[in-house]
Short mmCIF file of N, CA and C in Angstrom, two decimals:
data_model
loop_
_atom_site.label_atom_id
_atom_site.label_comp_id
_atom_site.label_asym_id
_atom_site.label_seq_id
_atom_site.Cartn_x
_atom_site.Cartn_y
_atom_site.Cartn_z
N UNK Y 193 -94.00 25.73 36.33
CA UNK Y 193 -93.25 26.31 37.43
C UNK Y 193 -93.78 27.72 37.66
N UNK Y 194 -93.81 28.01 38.68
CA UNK Y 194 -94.69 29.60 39.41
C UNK Y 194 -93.51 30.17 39.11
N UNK Y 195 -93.71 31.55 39.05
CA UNK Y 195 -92.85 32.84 39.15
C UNK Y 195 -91.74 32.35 40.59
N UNK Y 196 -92.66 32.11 41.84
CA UNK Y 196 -91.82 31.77 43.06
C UNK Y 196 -91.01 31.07 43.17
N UNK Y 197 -91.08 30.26 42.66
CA UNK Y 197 -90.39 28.87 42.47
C UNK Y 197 -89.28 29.45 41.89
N UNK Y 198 -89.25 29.80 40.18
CA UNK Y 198 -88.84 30.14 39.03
C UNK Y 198 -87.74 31.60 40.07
N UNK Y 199 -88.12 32.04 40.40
CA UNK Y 199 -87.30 33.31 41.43
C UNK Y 199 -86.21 33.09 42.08
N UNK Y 200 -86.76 31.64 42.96
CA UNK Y 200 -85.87 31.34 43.89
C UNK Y 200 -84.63 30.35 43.73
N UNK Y 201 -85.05 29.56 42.23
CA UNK Y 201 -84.24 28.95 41.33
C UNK Y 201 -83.19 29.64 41.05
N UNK Y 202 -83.10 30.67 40.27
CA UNK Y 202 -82.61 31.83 39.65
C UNK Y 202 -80.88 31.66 40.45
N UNK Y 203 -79.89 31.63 39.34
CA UNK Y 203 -78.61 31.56 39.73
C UNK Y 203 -77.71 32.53 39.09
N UNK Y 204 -76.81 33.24 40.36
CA UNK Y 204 -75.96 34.50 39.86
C UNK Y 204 -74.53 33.92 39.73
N UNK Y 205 -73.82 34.46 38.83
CA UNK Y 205 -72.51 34.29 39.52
C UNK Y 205 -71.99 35.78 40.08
N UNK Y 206 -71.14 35.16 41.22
CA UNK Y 206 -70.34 36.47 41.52
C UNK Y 206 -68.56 36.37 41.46
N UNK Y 207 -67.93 37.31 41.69
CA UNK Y 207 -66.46 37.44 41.92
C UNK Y 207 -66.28 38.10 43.13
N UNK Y 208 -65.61 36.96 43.87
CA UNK Y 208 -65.66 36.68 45.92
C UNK Y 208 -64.38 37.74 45.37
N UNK Y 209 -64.09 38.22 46.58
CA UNK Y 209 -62.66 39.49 46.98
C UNK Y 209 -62.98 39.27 48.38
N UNK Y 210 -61.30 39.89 48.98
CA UNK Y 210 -61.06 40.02 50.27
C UNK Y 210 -60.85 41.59 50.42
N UNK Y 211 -60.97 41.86 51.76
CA UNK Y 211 -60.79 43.40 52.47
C UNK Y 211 -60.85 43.00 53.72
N UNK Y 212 -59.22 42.67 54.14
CA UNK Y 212 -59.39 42.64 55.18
C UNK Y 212 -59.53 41.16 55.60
N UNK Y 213 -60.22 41.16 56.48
CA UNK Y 213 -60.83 39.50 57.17
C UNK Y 213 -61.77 38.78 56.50
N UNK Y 214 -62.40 40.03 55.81
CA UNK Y 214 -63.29 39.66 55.25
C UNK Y 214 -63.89 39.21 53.76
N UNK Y 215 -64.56 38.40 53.14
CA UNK Y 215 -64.91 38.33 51.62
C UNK Y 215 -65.80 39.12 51.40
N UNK Y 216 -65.97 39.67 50.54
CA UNK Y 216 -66.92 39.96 49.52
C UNK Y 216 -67.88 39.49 48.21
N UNK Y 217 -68.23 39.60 47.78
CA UNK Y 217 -68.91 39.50 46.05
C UNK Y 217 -69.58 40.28 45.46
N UNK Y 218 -69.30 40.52 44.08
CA UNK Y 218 -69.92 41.32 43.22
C UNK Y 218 -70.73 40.37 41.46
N UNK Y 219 -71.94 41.05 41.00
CA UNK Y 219 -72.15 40.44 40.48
C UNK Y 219 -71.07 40.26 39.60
N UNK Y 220 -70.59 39.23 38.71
CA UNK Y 220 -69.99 39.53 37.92
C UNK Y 220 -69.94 40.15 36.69
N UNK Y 221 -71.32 39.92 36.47
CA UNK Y 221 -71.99 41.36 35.14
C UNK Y 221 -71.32 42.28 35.38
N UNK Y 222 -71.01 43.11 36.27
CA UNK Y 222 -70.49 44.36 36.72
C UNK Y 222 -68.88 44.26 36.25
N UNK Y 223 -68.74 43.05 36.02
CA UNK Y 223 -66.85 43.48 36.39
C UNK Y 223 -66.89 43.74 34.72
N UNK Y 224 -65.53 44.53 34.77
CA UNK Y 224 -64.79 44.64 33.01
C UNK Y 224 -63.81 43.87 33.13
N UNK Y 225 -62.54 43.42 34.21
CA UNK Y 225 -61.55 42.86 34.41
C UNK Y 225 -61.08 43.51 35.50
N UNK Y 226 -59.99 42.90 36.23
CA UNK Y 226 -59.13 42.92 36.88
C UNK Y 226 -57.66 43.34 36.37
N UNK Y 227 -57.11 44.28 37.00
CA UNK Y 227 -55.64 44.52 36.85
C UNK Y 227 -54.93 44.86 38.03
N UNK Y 228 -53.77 44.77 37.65
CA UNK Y 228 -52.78 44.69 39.38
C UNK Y 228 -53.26 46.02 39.06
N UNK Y 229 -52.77 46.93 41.15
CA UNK Y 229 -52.11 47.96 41.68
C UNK Y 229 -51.84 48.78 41.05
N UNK Y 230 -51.67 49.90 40.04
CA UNK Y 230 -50.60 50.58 39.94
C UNK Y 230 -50.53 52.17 40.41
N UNK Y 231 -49.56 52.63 39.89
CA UNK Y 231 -49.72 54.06 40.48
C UNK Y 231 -51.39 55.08 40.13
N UNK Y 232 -51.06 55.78 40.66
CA UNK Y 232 -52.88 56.31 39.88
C UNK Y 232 -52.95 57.70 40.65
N UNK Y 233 -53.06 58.79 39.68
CA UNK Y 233 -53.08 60.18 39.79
C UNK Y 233 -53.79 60.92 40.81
N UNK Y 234 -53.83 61.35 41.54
CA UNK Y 234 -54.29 61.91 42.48
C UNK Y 234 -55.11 63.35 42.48
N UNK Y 235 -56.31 62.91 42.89
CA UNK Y 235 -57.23 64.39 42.33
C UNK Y 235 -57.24 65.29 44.10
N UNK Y 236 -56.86 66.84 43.91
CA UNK Y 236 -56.92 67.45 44.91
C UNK Y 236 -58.30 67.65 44.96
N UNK Y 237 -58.57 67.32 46.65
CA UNK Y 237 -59.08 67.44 47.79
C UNK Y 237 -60.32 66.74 47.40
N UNK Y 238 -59.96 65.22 47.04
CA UNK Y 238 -61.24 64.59 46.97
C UNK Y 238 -60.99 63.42 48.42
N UNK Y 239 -61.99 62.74 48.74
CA UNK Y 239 -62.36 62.14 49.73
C UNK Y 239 -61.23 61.55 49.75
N UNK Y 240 -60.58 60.70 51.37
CA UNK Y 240 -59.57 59.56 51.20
C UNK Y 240 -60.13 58.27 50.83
N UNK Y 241 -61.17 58.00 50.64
CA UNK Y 241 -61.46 56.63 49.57
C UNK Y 241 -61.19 56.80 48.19
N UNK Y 242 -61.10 57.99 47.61
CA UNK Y 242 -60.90 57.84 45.96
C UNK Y 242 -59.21 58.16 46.12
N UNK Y 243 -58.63 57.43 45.57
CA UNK Y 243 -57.70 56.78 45.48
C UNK Y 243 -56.53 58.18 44.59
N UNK Y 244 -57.57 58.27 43.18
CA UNK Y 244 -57.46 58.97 42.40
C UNK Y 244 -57.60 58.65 40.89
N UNK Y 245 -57.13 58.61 39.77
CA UNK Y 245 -57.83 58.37 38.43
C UNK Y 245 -56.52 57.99 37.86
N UNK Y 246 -56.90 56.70 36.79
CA UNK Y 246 -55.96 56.09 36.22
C UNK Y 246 -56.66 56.36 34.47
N UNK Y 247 -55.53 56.04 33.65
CA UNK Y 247 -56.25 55.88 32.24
C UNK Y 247 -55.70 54.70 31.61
N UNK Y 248 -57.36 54.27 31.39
CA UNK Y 248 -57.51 52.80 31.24
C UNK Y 248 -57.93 53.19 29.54
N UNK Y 249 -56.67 52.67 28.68
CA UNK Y 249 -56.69 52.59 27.00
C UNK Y 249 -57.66 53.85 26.79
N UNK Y 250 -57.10 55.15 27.18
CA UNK Y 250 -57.81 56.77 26.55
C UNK Y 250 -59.08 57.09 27.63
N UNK Y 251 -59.34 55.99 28.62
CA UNK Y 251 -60.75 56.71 29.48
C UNK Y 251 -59.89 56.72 31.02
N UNK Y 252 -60.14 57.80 31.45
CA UNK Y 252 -60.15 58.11 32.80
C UNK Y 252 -61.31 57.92 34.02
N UNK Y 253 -60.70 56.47 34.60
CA UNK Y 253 -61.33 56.17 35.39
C UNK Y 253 -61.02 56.18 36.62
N UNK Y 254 -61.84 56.53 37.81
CA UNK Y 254 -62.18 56.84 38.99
C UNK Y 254 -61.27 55.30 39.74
N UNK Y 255 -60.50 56.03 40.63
CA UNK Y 255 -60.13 54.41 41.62
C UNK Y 255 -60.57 54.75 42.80
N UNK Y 256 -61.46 54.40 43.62
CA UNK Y 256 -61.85 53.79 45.29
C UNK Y 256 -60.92 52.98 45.78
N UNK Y 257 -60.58 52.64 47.19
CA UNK Y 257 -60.10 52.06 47.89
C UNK Y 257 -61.55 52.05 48.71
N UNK Y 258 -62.01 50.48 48.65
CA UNK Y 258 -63.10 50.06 49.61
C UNK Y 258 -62.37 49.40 50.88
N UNK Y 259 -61.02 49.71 51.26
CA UNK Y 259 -61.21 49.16 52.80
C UNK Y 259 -61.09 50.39 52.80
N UNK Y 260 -60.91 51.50 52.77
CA UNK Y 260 -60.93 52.68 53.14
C UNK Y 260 -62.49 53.22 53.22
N UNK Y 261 -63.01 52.88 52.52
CA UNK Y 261 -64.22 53.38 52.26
C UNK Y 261 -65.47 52.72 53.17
N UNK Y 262 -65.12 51.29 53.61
CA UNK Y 262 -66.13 50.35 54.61
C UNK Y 262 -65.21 50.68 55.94
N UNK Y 263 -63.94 51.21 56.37
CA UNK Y 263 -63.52 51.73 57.09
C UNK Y 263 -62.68 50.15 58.03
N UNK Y 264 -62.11 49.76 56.54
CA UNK Y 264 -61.58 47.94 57.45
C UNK Y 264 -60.40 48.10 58.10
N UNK Y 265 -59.81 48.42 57.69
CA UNK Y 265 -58.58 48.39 57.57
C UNK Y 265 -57.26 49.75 56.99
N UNK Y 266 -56.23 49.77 57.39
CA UNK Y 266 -55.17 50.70 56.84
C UNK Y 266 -54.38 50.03 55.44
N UNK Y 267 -54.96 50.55 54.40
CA UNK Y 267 -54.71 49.58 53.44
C UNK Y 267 -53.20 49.56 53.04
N UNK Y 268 -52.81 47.92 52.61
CA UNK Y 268 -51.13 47.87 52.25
C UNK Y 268 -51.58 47.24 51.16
N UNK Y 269 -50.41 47.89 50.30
CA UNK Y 269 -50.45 47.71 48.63
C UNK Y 269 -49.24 46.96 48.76
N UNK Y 270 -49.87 45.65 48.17
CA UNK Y 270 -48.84 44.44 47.56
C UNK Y 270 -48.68 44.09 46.48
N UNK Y 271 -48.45 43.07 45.86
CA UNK Y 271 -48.40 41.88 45.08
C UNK Y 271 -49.77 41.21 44.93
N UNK Y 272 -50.69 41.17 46.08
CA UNK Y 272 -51.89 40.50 46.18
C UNK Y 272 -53.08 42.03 45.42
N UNK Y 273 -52.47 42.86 45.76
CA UNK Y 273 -53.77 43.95 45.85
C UNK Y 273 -53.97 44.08 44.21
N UNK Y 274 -55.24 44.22 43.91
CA UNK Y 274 -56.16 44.50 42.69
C UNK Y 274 -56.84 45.23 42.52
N UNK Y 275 -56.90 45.85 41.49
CA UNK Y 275 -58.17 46.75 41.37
C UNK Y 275 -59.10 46.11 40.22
N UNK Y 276 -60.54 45.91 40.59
CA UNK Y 276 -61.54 45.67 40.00
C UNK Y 276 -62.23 46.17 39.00
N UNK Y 277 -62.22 46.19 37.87
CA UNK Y 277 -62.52 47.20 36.92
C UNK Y 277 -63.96 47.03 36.84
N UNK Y 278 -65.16 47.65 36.97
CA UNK Y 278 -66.29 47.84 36.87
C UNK Y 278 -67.38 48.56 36.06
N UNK Y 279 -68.49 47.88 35.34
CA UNK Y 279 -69.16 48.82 34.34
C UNK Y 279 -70.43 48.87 35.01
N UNK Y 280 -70.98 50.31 35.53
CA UNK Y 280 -72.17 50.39 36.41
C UNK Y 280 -72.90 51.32 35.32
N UNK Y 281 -74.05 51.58 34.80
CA UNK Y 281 -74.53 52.20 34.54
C UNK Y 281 -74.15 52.95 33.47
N UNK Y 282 -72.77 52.06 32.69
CA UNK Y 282 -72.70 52.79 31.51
C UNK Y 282 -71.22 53.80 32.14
N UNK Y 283 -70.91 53.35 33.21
CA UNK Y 283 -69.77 54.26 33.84
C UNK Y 283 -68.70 53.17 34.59
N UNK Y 284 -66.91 52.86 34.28
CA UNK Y 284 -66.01 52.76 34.36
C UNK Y 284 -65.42 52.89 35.57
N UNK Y 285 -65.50 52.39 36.90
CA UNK Y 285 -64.86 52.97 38.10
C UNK Y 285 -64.49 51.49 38.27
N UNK Y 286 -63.13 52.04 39.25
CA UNK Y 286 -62.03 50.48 39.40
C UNK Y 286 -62.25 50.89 41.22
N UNK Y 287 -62.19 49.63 41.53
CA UNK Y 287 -62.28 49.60 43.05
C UNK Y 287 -61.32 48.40 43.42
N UNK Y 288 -60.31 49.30 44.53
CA UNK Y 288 -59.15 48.56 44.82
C UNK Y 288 -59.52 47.45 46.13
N UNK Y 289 -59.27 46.35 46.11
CA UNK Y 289 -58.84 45.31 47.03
C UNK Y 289 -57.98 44.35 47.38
N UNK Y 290 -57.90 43.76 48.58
CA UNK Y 290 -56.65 43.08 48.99
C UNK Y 290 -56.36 41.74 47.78
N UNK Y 291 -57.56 41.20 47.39
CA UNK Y 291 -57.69 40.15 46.42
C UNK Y 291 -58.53 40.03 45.97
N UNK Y 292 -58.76 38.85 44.99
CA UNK Y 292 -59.26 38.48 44.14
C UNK Y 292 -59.53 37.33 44.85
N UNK Y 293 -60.62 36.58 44.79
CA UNK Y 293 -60.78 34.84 45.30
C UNK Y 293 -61.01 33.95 43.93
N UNK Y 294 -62.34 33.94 44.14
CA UNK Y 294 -62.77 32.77 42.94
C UNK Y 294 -64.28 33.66 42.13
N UNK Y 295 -64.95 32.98 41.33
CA UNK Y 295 -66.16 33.36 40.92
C UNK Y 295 -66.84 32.28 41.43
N UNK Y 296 -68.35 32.39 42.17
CA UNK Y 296 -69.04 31.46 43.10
C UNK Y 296 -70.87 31.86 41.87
N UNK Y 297 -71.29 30.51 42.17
CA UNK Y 297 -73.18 30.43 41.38
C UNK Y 297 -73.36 30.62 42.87
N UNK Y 298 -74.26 31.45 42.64
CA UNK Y 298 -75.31 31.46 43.88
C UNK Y 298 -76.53 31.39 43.66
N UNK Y 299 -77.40 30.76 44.19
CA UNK Y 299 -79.01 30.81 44.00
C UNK Y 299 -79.34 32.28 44.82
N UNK Y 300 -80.69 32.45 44.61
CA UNK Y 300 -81.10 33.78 45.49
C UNK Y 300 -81.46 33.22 46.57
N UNK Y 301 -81.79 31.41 47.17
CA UNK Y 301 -82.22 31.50 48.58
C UNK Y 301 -81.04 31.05 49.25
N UNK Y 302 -80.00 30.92 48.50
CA UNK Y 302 -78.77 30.74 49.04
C UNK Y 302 -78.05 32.32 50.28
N UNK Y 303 -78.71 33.54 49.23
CA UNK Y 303 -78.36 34.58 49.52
C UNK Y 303 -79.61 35.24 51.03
N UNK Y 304 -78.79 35.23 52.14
CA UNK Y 304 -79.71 35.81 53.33
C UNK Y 304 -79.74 37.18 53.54
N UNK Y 305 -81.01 37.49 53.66
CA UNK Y 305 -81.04 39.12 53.88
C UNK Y 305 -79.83 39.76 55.64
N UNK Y 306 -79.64 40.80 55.01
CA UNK Y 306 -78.52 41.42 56.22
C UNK Y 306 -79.38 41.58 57.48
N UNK Y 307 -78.28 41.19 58.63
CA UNK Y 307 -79.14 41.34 60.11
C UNK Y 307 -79.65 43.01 60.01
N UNK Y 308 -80.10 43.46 60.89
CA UNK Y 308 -80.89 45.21 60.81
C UNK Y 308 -79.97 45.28 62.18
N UNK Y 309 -79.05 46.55 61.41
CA UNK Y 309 -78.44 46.83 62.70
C UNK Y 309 -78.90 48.02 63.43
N UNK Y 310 -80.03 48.82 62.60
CA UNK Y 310 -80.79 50.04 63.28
C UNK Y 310 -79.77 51.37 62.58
N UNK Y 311 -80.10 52.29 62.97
CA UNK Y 311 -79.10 53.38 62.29
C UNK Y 311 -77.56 53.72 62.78
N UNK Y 312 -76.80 52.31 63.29
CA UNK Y 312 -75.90 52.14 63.49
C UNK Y 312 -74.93 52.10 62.49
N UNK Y 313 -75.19 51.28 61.49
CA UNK Y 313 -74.78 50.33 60.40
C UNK Y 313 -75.44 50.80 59.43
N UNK Y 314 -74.76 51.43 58.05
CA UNK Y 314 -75.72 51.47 57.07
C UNK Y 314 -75.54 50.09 56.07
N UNK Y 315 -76.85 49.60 55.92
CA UNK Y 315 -76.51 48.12 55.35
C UNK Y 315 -77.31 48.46 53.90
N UNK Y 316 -77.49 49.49 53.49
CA UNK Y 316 -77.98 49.76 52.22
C UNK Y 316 -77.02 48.71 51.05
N UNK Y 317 -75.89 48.84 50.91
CA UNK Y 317 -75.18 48.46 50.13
C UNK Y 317 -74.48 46.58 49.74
N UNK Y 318 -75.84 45.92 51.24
CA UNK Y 318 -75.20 44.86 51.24
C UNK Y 318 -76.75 44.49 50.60
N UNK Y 319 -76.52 42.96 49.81
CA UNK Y 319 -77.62 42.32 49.39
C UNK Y 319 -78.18 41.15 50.46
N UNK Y 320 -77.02 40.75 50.86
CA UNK Y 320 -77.03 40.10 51.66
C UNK Y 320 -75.96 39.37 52.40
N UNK Y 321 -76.30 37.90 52.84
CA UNK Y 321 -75.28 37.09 53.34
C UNK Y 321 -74.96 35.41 52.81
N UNK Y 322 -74.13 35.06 52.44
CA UNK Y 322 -73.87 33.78 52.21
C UNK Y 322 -72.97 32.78 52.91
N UNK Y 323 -73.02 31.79 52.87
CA UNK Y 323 -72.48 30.59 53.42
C UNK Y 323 -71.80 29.61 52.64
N UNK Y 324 -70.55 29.32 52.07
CA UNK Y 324 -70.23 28.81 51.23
C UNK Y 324 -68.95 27.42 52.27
N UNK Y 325 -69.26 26.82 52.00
CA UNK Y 325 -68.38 25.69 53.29
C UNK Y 325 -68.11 26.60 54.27
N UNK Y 326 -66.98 26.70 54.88
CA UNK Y 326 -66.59 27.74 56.35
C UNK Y 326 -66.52 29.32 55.73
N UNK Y 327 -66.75 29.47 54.75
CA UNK Y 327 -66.74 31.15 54.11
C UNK Y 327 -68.17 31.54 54.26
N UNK Y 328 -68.15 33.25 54.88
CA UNK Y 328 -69.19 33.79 54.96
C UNK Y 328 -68.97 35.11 53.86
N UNK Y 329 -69.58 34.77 53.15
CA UNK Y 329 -69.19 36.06 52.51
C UNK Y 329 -70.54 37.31 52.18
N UNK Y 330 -69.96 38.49 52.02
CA UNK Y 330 -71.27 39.87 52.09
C UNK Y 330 -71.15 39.96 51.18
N UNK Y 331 -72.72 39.81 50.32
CA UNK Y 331 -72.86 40.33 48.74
C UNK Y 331 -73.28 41.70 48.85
N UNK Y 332 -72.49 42.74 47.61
CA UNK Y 332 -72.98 43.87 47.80
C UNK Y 332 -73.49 44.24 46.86
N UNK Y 333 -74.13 44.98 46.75
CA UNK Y 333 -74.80 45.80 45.76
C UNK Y 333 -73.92 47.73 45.22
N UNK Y 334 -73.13 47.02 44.51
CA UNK Y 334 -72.08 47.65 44.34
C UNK Y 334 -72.49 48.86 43.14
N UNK Y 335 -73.42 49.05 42.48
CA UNK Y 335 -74.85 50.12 42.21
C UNK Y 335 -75.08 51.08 43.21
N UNK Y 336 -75.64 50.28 44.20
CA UNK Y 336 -75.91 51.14 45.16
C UNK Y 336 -74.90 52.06 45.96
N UNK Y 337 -73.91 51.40 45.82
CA UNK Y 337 -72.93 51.97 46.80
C UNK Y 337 -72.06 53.31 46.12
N UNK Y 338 -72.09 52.42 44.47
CA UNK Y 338 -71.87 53.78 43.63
C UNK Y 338 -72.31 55.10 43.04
N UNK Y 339 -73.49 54.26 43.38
CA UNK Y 339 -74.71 55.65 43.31
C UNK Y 339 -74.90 56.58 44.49
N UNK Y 340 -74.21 56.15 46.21
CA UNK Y 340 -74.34 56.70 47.10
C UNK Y 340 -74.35 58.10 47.24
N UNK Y 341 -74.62 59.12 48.27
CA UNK Y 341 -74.63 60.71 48.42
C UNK Y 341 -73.38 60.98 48.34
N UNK Y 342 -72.21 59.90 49.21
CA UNK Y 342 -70.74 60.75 49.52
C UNK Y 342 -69.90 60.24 48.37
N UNK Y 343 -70.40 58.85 47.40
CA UNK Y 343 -69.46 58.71 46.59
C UNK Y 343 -69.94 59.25 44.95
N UNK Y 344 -71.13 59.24 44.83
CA UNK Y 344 -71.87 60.39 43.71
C UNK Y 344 -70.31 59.65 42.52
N UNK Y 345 -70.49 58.46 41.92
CA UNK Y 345 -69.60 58.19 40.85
C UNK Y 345 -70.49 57.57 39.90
N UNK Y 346 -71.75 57.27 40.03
CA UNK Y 346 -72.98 57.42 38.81
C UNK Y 346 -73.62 57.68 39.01
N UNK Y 347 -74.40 58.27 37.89
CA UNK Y 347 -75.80 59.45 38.28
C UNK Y 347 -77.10 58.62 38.74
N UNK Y 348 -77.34 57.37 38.22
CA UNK Y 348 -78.46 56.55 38.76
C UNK Y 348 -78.52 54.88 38.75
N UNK Y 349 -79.27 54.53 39.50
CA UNK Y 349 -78.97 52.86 39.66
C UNK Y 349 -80.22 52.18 38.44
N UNK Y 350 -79.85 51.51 37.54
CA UNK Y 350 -80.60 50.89 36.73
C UNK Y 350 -81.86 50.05 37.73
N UNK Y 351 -82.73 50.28 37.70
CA UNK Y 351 -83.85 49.61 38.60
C UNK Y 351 -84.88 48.32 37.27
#
């Protein structure tokens, strides 16, 4: 079997989430767990996507709100809403969403590169696009997004 072949074989799993209308996925390597909602401390005069900092068993970790942050929606905290606990780079940040779905295998030619929306759209953070029966869901590259200029919550993306 070629490298190409052997590449395109290659199967991820992810953990699908909602925001909004929309799904998501993350690798699941990345996740630490899931825990409901809860209250979470509020740091003065940081961005309205960081939520603020919770302590998770002695570590203080960073909470995002990503419909706030992809700009989806006015977010409502339910019963459904979760925060995603995440290990990027050796660093702890929980990122809040409307849900949780399922964990999905994906091949990589399953996964379609993002349309180019020009410097309209920054699509840095998406990997791509998938098709799963009537679900479209955006894989992100949730590294990248944490490593970003405005959210600066790890110092570098493992390459």
């Amino acid at each position: 079997m070629d490298d190409d072949l052997r590449a395109t074989s290659t199967a991820n799993e992810f953990l699908t989430f909602s925001l909004g209308n929309e799904e998501y996925a993350v690798d699941i390597l990345k996740v630490q767990e899931i825990r409901g909602y809860d209250k979470v401390t509020q740091i003065a005069n940081s961005p309205a996507f960081i939520k603020g900092v919770i302590n998770l068993r002695g570590s203080i970790v960073p909470i995002v709100d990503l419909r706030i942050k992809f700009g989806i929606s006015e977010p409502i905290y339910d019963q459904f809403t979760v925060v995603i606990i995440l290990n990027i780079a050796q660093r702890v940040v929980g990122v809040v969403v409307d849900s949780v779905s399922d964990v999905v295998s994906l091949q990589n030619d399953q996964i379609r590169s993002a349309p180019d929306f020009g410097a309209v759209l920054d699509t840095r953070y998406i990997v791509g696009l998938c098709t799963i029966e009537d679900r479209m869901i955006i894989v992100t590259d949730i590294e990248q997004l944490m490593s970003s200029e405005d959210m600066g919550l790890i110092e570098s993306v493992a390459v």
